[in-house]
Structure formats: structure tokens, C-alpha cells
Short mmCIF file of C-alpha atoms in Angstrom, two decimals:
data_model
loop_
_atom_site.label_atom_id
_atom_site.label_comp_id
_atom_site.label_asym_id
_atom_site.label_seq_id
_atom_site.Cartn_x
_atom_site.Cartn_y
_atom_site.Cartn_z
CA UNK A 1 0.00 0.00 0.00
CA UNK A 2 1.42 3.38 -0.97
CA UNK A 3 1.99 6.20 1.49
CA UNK A 4 -0.78 8.24 -0.13
CA UNK A 5 -3.21 5.36 0.42
CA UNK A 6 -2.13 5.00 4.05
CA UNK A 7 -2.46 8.73 4.66
CA UNK A 8 -5.97 8.60 3.21
CA UNK A 9 -6.78 5.49 5.27
CA UNK A 10 -5.82 7.22 8.53
CA UNK A 11 -7.24 10.63 7.64
CA UNK A 12 -10.69 9.17 6.85
CA UNK A 13 -11.19 7.92 10.41
CA UNK A 14 -11.22 9.99 13.58
CA UNK A 15 -10.73 6.80 15.62
CA UNK A 16 -7.62 5.78 13.70
CA UNK A 17 -6.07 9.24 14.08
CA UNK A 18 -6.94 9.33 17.78
CA UNK A 19 -5.40 5.91 18.48
CA UNK A 20 -2.21 6.80 16.61
CA UNK A 21 -1.89 10.07 18.56
CA UNK A 22 -2.34 8.19 21.86
CA UNK A 23 0.27 5.62 20.85
CA UNK A 24 2.71 8.29 19.72
CA UNK A 25 2.55 9.91 23.16
CA UNK A 26 3.19 6.60 24.93
CA UNK A 27 6.09 4.21 24.78
CA UNK A 28 3.93 1.12 25.14
CA UNK A 29 0.32 1.06 26.29
CA UNK A 30 -2.34 -1.56 26.98
CA UNK A 31 -5.46 -1.91 24.90
CA UNK A 32 -7.54 -1.12 28.01
CA UNK A 33 -5.65 2.14 28.54
CA UNK A 34 -6.08 3.11 24.88
CA UNK A 35 -9.80 2.47 25.26
CA UNK A 36 -9.95 4.64 28.38
CA UNK A 37 -8.02 7.53 26.82
CA UNK A 38 -9.94 7.46 23.55
CA UNK A 39 -13.33 6.96 25.18
CA UNK A 40 -14.23 4.34 22.57
CA UNK A 41 -16.24 1.17 22.89
CA UNK A 42 -14.17 -1.98 23.27
CA UNK A 43 -15.32 -3.36 19.92
CA UNK A 44 -14.42 -0.10 18.12
CA UNK A 45 -11.05 -0.03 19.82
CA UNK A 46 -10.29 -3.65 18.92
CA UNK A 47 -11.29 -3.13 15.29
CA UNK A 48 -9.23 0.05 15.02
CA UNK A 49 -6.12 -1.61 16.47
CA UNK A 50 -6.59 -4.61 14.17
CA UNK A 51 -6.88 -2.34 11.11
CA UNK A 52 -3.79 -0.36 12.09
CA UNK A 53 -1.85 -3.57 12.80
CA UNK A 54 -2.76 -5.05 9.42
CA UNK A 55 -1.33 -1.93 7.74
CA UNK A 56 1.85 -2.19 9.91
CA UNK A 57 1.17 1.21 11.53
CA UNK A 58 1.10 -0.23 15.06
CA UNK A 59 2.78 -3.24 16.64
CA UNK A 60 1.46 -5.54 19.33
CA UNK A 61 4.30 -6.14 21.80
CA UNK A 62 2.83 -9.41 23.12
CA UNK A 63 0.60 -10.93 20.42
CA UNK A 64 0.33 -14.35 22.10
CA UNK A 65 -1.33 -12.89 25.19
CA UNK A 66 -5.02 -12.87 24.35
CA UNK A 67 -6.26 -11.05 27.45
CA UNK A 68 -3.90 -8.13 28.05
CA UNK A 69 -2.06 -6.82 24.99
CA UNK A 70 0.35 -3.91 24.77
CA UNK A 71 0.67 -1.78 21.65
CA UNK A 72 3.17 0.74 20.33
CA UNK A 73 3.29 2.86 17.23
CA UNK A 74 5.57 1.68 14.42
CA UNK A 75 7.95 3.98 12.59
CA UNK A 76 5.68 3.77 9.55
CA UNK A 77 2.75 4.82 11.76
CA UNK A 78 4.68 7.84 13.05
CA UNK A 79 5.55 8.93 9.53
CA UNK A 80 1.96 8.58 8.30
CA UNK A 81 0.59 10.39 11.37
CA UNK A 82 2.93 13.34 10.72
CA UNK A 83 1.60 13.62 7.17
CA UNK A 84 -2.04 13.37 8.33
CA UNK A 85 -1.50 16.11 10.92
CA UNK A 86 -0.07 18.38 8.20
CA UNK A 87 -3.23 18.13 6.12
CA UNK A 88 -5.77 18.28 8.98
#
């Protein structure tokens, strides 16, 4: 997926932008904490993190743990977020 497509993908969704901003401000953060800070429903939060992970914008630090996962923003996610912030 090209950078332009990724920028569009993130820019189209307030939830995606919000999660990336939260992750950029944190070194590593749990899914529950992301949910609390973003004030999103659990299902929305899970879907958003899954979408961002599939595009390699975020990384799950402990993918084998099904009950308490930690996430961090990937370098690619940081770069895309910078571009989205420029146009918003």
C-alpha cells in the first residue's frame, strides 16, 4: 500500500487518528488504557487496532497474550501520522 493510500486510510477515520496520537505519546500502552483515553467502545477499539496492525502502523508487543495486549506505534505509523497532521 502506498503512502498516499495510508495517509488517506488514517485521515478518513477519527478513531484511527486518535489511536495513533495516543500511541505516539506513549512508549507502550495496553489496549484497556487506549480504550480509556480514547473513550471508545471496546469493539471499536479492537477493530481500530486490528486495522492499524494489518497496515503495519502499530505493533502488538505481546501478540500471544489474548487477554492483556500492549501496543506501540511503528515507525511507519509515526511517519503517516505526521503527514495526516499536516493536512488536517
